[in-house]
PDB file of C-alpha atoms in Angstrom:
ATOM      1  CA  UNK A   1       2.537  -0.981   5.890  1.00  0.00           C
ATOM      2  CA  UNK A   2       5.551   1.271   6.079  1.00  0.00           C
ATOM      3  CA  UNK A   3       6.276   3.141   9.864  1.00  0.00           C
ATOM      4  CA  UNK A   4       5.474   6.225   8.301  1.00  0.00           C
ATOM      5  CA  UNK A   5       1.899   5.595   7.129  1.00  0.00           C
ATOM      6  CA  UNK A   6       1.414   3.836  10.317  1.00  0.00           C
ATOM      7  CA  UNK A   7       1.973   6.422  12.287  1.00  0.00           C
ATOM      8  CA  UNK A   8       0.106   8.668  10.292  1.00  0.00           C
ATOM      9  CA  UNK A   9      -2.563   6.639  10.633  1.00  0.00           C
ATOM     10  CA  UNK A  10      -2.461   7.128  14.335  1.00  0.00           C
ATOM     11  CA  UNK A  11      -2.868  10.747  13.680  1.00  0.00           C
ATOM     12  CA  UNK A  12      -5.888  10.197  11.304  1.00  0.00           C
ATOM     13  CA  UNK A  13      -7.829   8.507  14.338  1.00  0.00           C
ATOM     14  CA  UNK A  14      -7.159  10.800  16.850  1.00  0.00           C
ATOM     15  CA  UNK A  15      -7.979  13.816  15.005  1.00  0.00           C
ATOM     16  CA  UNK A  16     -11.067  11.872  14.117  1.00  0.00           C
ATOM     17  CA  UNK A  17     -11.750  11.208  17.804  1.00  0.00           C
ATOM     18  CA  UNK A  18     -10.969  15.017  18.697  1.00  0.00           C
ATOM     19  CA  UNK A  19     -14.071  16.093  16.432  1.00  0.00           C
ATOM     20  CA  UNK A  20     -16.201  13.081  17.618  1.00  0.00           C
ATOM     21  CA  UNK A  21     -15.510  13.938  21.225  1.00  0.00           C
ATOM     22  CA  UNK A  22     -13.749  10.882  21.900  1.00  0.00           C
ATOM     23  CA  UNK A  23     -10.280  12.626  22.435  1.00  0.00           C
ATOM     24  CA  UNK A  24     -10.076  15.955  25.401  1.00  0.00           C
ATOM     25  CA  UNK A  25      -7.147  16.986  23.935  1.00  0.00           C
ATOM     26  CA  UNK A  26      -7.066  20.414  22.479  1.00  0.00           C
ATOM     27  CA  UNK A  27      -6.250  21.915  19.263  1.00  0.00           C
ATOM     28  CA  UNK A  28      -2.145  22.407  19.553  1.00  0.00           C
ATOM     29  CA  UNK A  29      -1.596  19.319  21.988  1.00  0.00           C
ATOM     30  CA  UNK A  30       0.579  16.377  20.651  1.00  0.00           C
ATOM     31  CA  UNK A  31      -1.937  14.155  19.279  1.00  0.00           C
ATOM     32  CA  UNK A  32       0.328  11.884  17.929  1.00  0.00           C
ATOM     33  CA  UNK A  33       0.928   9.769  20.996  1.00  0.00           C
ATOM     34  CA  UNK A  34      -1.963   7.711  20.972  1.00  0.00           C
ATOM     35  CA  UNK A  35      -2.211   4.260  19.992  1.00  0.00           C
ATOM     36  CA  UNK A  36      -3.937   3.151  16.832  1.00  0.00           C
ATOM     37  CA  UNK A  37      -5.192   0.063  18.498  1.00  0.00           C
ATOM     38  CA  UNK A  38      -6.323   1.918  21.305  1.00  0.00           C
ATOM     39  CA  UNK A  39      -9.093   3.520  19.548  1.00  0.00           C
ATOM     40  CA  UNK A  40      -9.799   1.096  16.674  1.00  0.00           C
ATOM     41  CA  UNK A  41     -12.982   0.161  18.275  1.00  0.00           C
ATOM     42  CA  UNK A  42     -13.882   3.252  19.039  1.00  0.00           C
ATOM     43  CA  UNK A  43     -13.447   5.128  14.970  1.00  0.00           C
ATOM     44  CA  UNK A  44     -16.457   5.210  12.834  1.00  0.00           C
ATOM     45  CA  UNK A  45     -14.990   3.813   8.974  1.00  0.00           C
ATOM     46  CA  UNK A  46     -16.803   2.874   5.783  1.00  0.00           C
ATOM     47  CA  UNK A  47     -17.271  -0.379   3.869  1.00  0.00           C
ATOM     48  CA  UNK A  48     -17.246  -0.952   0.415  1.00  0.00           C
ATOM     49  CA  UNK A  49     -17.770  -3.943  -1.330  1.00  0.00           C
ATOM     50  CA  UNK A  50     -15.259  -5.373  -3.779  1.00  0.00           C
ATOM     51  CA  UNK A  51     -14.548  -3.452  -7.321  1.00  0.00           C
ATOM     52  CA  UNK A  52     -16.310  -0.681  -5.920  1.00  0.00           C
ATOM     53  CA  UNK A  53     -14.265   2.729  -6.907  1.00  0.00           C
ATOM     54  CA  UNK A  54     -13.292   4.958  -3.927  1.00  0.00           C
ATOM     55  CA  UNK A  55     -12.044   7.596  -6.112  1.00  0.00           C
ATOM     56  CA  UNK A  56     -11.745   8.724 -10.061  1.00  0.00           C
ATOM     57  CA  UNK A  57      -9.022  10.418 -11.508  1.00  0.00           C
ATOM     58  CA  UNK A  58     -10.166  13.719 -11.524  1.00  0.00           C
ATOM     59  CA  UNK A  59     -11.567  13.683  -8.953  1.00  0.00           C
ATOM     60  CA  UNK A  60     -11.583  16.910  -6.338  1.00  0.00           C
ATOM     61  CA  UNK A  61      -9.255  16.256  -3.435  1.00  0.00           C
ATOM     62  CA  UNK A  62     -11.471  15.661  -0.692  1.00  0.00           C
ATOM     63  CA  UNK A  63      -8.644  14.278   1.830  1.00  0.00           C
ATOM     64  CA  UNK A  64      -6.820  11.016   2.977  1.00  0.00           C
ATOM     65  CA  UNK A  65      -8.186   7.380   3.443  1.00  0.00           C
ATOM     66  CA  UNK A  66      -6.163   4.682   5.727  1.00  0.00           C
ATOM     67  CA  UNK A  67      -7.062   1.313   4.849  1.00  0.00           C
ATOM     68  CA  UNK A  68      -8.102  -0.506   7.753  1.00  0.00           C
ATOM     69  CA  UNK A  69      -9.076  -4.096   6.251  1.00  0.00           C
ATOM     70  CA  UNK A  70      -9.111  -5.357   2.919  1.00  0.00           C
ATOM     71  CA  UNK A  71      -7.057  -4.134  -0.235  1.00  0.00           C
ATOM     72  CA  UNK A  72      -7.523  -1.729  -3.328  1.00  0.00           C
ATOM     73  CA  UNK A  73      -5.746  -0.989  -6.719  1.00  0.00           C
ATOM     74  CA  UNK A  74      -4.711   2.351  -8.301  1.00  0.00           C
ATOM     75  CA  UNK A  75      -5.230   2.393 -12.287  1.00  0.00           C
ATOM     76  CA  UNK A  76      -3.249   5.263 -14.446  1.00  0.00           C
ATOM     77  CA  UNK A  77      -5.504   5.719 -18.232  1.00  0.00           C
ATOM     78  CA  UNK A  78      -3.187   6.248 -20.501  1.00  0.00           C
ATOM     79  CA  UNK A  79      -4.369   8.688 -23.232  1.00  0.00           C
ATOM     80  CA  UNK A  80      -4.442   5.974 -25.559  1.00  0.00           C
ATOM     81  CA  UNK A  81      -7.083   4.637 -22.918  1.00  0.00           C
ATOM     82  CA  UNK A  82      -4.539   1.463 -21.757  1.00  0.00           C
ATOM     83  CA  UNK A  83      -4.901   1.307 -17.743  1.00  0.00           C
ATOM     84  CA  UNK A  84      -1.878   0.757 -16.206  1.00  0.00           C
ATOM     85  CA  UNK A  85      -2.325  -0.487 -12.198  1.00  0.00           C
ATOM     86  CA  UNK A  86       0.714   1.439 -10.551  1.00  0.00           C
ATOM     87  CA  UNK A  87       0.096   0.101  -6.790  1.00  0.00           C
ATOM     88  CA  UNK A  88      -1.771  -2.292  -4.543  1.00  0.00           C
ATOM     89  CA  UNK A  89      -2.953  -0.720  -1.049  1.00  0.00           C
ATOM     90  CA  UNK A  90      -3.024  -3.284   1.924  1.00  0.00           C
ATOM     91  CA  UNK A  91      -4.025  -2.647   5.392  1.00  0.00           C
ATOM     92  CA  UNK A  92      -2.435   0.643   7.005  1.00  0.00           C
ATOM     93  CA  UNK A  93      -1.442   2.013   3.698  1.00  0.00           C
ATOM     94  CA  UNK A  94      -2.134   5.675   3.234  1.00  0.00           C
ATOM     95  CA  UNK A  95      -4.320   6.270  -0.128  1.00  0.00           C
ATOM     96  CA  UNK A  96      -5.345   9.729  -1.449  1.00  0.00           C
ATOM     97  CA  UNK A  97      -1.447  11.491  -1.709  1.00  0.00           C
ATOM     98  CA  UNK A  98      -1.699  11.726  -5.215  1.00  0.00           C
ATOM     99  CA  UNK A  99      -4.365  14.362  -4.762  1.00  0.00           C
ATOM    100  CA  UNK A 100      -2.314  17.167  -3.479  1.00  0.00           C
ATOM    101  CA  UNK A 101      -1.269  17.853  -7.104  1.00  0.00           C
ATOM    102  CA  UNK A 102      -3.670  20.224  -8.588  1.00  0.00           C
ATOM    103  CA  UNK A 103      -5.976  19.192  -5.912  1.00  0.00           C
ATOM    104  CA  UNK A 104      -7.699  16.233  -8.149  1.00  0.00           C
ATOM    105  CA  UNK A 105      -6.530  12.958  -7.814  1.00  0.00           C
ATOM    106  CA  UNK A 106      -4.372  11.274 -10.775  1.00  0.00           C
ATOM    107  CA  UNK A 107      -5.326   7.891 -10.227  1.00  0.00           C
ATOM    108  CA  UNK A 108      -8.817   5.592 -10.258  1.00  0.00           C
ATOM    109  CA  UNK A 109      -8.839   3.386  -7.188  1.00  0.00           C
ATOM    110  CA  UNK A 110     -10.817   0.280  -6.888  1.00  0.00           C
ATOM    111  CA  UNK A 111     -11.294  -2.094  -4.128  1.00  0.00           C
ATOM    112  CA  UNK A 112     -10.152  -5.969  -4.911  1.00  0.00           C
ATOM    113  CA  UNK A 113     -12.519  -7.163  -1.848  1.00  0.00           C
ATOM    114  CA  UNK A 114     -14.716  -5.676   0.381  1.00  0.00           C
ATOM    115  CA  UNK A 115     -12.522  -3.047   2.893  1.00  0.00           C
ATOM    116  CA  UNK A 116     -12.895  -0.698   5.374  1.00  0.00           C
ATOM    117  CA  UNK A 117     -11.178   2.578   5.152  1.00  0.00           C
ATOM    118  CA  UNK A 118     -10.730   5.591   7.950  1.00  0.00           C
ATOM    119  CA  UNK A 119     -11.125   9.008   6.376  1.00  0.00           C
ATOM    120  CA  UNK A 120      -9.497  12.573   6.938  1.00  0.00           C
ATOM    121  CA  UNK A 121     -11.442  15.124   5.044  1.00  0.00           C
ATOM    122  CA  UNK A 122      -9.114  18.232   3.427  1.00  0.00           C
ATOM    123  CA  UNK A 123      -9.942  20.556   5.556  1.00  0.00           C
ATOM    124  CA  UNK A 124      -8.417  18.530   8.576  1.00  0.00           C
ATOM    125  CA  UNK A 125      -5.681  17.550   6.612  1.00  0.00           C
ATOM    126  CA  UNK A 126      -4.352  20.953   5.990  1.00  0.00           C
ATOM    127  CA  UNK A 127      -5.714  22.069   9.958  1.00  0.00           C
ATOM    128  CA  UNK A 128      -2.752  19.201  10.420  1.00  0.00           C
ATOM    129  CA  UNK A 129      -0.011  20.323   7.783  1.00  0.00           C
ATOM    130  CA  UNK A 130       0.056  23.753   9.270  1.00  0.00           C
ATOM    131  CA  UNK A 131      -0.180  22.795  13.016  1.00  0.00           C
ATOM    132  CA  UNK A 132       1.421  19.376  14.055  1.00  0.00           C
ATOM    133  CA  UNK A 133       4.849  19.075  13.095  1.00  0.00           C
ATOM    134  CA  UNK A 134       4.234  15.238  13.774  1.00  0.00           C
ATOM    135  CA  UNK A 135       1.642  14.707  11.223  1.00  0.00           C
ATOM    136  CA  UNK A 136       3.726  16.699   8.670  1.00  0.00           C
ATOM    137  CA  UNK A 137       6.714  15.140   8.861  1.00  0.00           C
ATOM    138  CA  UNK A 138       5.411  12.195   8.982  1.00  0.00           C
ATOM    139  CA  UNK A 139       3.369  12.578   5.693  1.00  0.00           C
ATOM    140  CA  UNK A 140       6.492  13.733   4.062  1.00  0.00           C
ATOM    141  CA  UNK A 141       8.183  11.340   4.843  1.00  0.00           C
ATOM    142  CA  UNK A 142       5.407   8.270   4.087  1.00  0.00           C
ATOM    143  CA  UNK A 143       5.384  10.258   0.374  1.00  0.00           C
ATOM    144  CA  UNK A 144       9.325  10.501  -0.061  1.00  0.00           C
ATOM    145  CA  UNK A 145       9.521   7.183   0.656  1.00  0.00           C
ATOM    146  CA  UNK A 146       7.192   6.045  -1.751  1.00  0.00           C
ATOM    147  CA  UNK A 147       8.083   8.076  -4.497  1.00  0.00           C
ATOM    148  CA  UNK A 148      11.789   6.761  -3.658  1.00  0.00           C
ATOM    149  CA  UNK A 149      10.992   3.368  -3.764  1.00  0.00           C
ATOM    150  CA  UNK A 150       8.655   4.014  -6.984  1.00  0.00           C
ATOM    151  CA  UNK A 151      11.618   5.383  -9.149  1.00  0.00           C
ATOM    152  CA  UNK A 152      13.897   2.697  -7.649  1.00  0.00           C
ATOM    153  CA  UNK A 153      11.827  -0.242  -9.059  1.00  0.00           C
ATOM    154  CA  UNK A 154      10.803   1.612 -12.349  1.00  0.00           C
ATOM    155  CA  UNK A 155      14.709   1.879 -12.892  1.00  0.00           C
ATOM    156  CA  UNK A 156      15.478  -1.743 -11.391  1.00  0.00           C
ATOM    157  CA  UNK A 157      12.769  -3.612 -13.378  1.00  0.00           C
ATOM    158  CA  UNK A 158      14.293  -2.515 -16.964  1.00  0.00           C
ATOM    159  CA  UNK A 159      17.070  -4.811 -15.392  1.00  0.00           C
ATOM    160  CA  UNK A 160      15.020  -8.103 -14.097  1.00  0.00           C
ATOM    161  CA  UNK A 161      14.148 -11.464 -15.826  1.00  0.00           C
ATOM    162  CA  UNK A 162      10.391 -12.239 -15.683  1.00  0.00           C
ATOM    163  CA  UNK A 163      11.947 -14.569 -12.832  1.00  0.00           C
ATOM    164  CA  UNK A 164      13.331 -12.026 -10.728  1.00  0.00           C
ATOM    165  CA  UNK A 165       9.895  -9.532 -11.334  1.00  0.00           C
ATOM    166  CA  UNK A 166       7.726 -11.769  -9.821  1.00  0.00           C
ATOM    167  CA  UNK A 167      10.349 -13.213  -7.061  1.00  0.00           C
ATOM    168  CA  UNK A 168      10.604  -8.930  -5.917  1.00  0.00           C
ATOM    169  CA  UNK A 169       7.188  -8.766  -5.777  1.00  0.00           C
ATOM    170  CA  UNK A 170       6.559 -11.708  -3.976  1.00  0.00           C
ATOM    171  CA  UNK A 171       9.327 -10.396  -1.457  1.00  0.00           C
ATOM    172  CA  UNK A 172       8.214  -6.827  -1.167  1.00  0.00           C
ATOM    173  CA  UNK A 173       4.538  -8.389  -0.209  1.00  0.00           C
ATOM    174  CA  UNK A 174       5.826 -10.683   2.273  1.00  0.00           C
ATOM    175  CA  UNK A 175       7.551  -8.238   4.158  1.00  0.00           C
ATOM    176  CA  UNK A 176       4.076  -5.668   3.906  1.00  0.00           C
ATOM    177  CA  UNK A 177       2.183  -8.247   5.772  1.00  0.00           C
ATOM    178  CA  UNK A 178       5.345  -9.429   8.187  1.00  0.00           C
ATOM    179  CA  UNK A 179       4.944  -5.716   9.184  1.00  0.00           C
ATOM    180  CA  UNK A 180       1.727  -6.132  10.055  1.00  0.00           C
ATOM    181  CA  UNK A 181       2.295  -9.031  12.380  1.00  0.00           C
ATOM    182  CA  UNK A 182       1.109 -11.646   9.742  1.00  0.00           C
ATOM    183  CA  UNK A 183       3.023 -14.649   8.465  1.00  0.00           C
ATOM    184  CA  UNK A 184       5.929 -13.905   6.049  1.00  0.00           C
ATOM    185  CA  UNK A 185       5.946 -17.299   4.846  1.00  0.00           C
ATOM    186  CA  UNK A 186       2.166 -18.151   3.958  1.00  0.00           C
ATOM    187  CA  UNK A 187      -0.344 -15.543   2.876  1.00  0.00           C
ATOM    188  CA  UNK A 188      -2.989 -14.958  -0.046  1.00  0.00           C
ATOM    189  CA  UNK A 189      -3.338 -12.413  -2.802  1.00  0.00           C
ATOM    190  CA  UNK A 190      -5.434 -10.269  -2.891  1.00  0.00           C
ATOM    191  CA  UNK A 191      -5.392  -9.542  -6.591  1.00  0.00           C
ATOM    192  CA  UNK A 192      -5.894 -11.520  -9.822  1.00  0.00           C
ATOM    193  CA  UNK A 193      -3.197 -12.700 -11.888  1.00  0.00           C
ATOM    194  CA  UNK A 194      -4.494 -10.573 -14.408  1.00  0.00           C
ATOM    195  CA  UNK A 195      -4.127  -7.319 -12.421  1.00  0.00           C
ATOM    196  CA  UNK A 196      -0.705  -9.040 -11.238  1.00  0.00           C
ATOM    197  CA  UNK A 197       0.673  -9.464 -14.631  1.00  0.00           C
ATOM    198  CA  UNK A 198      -0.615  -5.821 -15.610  1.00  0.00           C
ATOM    199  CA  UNK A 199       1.533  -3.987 -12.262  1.00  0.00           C
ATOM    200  CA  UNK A 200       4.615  -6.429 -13.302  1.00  0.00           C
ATOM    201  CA  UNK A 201       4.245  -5.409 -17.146  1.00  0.00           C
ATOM    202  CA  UNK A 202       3.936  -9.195 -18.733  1.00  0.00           C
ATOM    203  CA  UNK A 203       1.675 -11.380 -20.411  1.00  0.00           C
ATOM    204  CA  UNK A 204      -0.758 -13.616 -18.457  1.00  0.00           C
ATOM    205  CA  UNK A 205       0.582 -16.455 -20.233  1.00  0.00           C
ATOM    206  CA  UNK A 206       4.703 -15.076 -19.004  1.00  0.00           C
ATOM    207  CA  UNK A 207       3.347 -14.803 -15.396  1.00  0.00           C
ATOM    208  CA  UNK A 208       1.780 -18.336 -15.580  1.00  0.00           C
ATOM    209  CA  UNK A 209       4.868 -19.600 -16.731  1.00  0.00           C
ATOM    210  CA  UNK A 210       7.325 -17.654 -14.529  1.00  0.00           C
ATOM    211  CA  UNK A 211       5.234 -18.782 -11.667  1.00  0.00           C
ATOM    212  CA  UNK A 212       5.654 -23.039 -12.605  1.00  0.00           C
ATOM    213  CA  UNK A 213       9.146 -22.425 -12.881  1.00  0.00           C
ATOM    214  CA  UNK A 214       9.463 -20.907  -9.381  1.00  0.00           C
ATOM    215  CA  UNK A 215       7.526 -23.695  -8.234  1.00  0.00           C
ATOM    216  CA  UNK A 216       9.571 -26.488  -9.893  1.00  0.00           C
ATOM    217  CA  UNK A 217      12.750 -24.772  -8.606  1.00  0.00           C
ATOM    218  CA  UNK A 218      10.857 -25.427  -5.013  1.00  0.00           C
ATOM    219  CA  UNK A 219      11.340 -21.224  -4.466  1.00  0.00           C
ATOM    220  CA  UNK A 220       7.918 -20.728  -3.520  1.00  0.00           C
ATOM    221  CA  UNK A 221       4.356 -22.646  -3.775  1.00  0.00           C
ATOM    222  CA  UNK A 222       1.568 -21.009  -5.207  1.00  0.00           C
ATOM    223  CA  UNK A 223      -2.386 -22.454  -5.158  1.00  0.00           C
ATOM    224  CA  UNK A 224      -4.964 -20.023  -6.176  1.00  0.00           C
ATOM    225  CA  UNK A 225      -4.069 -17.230  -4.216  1.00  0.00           C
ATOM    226  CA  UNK A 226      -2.042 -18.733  -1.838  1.00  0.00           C
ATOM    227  CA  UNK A 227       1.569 -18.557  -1.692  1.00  0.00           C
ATOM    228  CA  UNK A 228       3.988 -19.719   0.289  1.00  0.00           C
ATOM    229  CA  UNK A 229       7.708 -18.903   0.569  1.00  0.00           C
ATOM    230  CA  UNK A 230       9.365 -21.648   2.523  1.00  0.00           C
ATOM    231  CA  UNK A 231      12.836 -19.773   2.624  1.00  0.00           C
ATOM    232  CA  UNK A 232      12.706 -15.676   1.537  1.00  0.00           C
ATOM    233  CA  UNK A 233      16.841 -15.337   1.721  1.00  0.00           C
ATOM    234  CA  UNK A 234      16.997 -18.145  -0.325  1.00  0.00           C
ATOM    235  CA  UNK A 235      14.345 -16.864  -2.660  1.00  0.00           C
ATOM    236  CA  UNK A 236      16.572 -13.624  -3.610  1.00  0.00           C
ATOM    237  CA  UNK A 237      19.604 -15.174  -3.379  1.00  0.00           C
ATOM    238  CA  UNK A 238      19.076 -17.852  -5.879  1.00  0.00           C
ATOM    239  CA  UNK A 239      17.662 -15.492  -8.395  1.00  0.00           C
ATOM    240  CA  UNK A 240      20.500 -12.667  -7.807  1.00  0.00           C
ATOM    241  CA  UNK A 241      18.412 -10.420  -6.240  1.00  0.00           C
ATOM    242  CA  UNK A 242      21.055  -8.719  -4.081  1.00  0.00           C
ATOM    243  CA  UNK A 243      20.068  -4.975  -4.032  1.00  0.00           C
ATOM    244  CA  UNK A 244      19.688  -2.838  -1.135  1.00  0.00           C
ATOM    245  CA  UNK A 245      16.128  -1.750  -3.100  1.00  0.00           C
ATOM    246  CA  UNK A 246      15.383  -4.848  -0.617  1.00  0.00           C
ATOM    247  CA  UNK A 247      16.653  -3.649   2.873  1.00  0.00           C
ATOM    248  CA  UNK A 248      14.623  -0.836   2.300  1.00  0.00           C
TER     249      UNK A 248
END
């Protein structure tokens, strides 16, 4: 969970709690000081069970979801009908940006286990864009940064070993769950290898392999789902991964 989408989430639940009657303030007031914890007992969200669809490409926009527990995919169809998963959502990432363009979304997301998302319907969002400067600027920049960091590893992957793919990801999903206070070093998957191996562009039978060498090099230890990273510096540097893609 980037800063950004963090604190946009913050905004999400106390615009939420304005129109519930939970929050006094009025429209015009800055409603992005309160805390997200604060009210997270106190926001109504949704459950959906696992490989449930939250959206279809195509889709109207109907507004922005904040993923509160649990984790999703997003799935391009290629118009050769190949689906293509372009991003994994954990808790506190935003999910619905992509439906600003021709207000439909471009993407089918799925849930990979049952989650709980917050909602902010289209109507609020724009009530948001056009009066707190807060909330927009902090949606811009949650979506520069992504699209950013998108380009950055589309360009960077045509230059990685199958090695250094799966090392990167690895990193980049350690540090998403350090940010939300959870271990760095021990954590599970959420997704299949199969969905893994379709985001890092490889084979099944690559990732399998890619994975036992990382394990017989002692760089990480995987079982199931589980992984563990006993030493994340030493993880990058061994495989060359100096870029500042990773400071980011």
């Amino acid at each position: 969970m980037t800063e950004q989408s963090s604190n946009i989430g913050r905004e999400l639940m106390s615009y939420q709690l304005y129109n519930q009657g939970v929050n006094h303030k009025r429209p015009g007031e800055d409603i992005a000081e309160l805390s997200l914890n604060q009210w997270s007992n106190s926001i109504a969200h949704k459950v959906y069970p696992a490989k449930q669809a939250l959206y279809f490409a195509g889709d109207c926009f109907e507004g922005l979801y904040q993923l509160r527990s649990g984790s999703a995919k997003s799935i391009l169809t290629t118009v050769n009908g190949v689906e293509l998963i372009t991003q994994f959502f954990l808790p506190g990432d935003l999910i619905g940006e992509d439906g600003f363009h021709n207000n439909s979304y471009a993407h089918n997301v799925y849930f990979l286990e049952t989650s709980s998302v917050i909602f902010l319907g289209a109507t609020r969002v724009r009530y948001l864009l056009a009066n707190s400067e807060a909330f927009r600027s902090r949606l811009l920049h949650s979506m520069s940064h992504k699209l950013t960091q998108e380009q950055h590893l589309l360009l960077y992957y045509n230059h990685l070993s199958g090695e250094q793919r799966v090392a990167q990801f690895l990193f980049q999903t350690s540090r998403r769950f350090e940010q939300q206070g959870l271990s760095a070093k021990l954590f599970r998957l959420p997704m299949t290898r199969t969905d893994l191996a379709n985001y890092l562009g490889m084979a099944i039978e690559t990732l399998s392999r890619v994975i036992a060498q990382l394990q017989h090099q002692n760089l990480v230890k995987i079982e199931h789902r589980m992984v563990e990273i006993p030493d994340r510096d030493y993880l990058i540097q061994t495989l060359g991964l100096q870029n500042p893609l990773f400071n980011e």
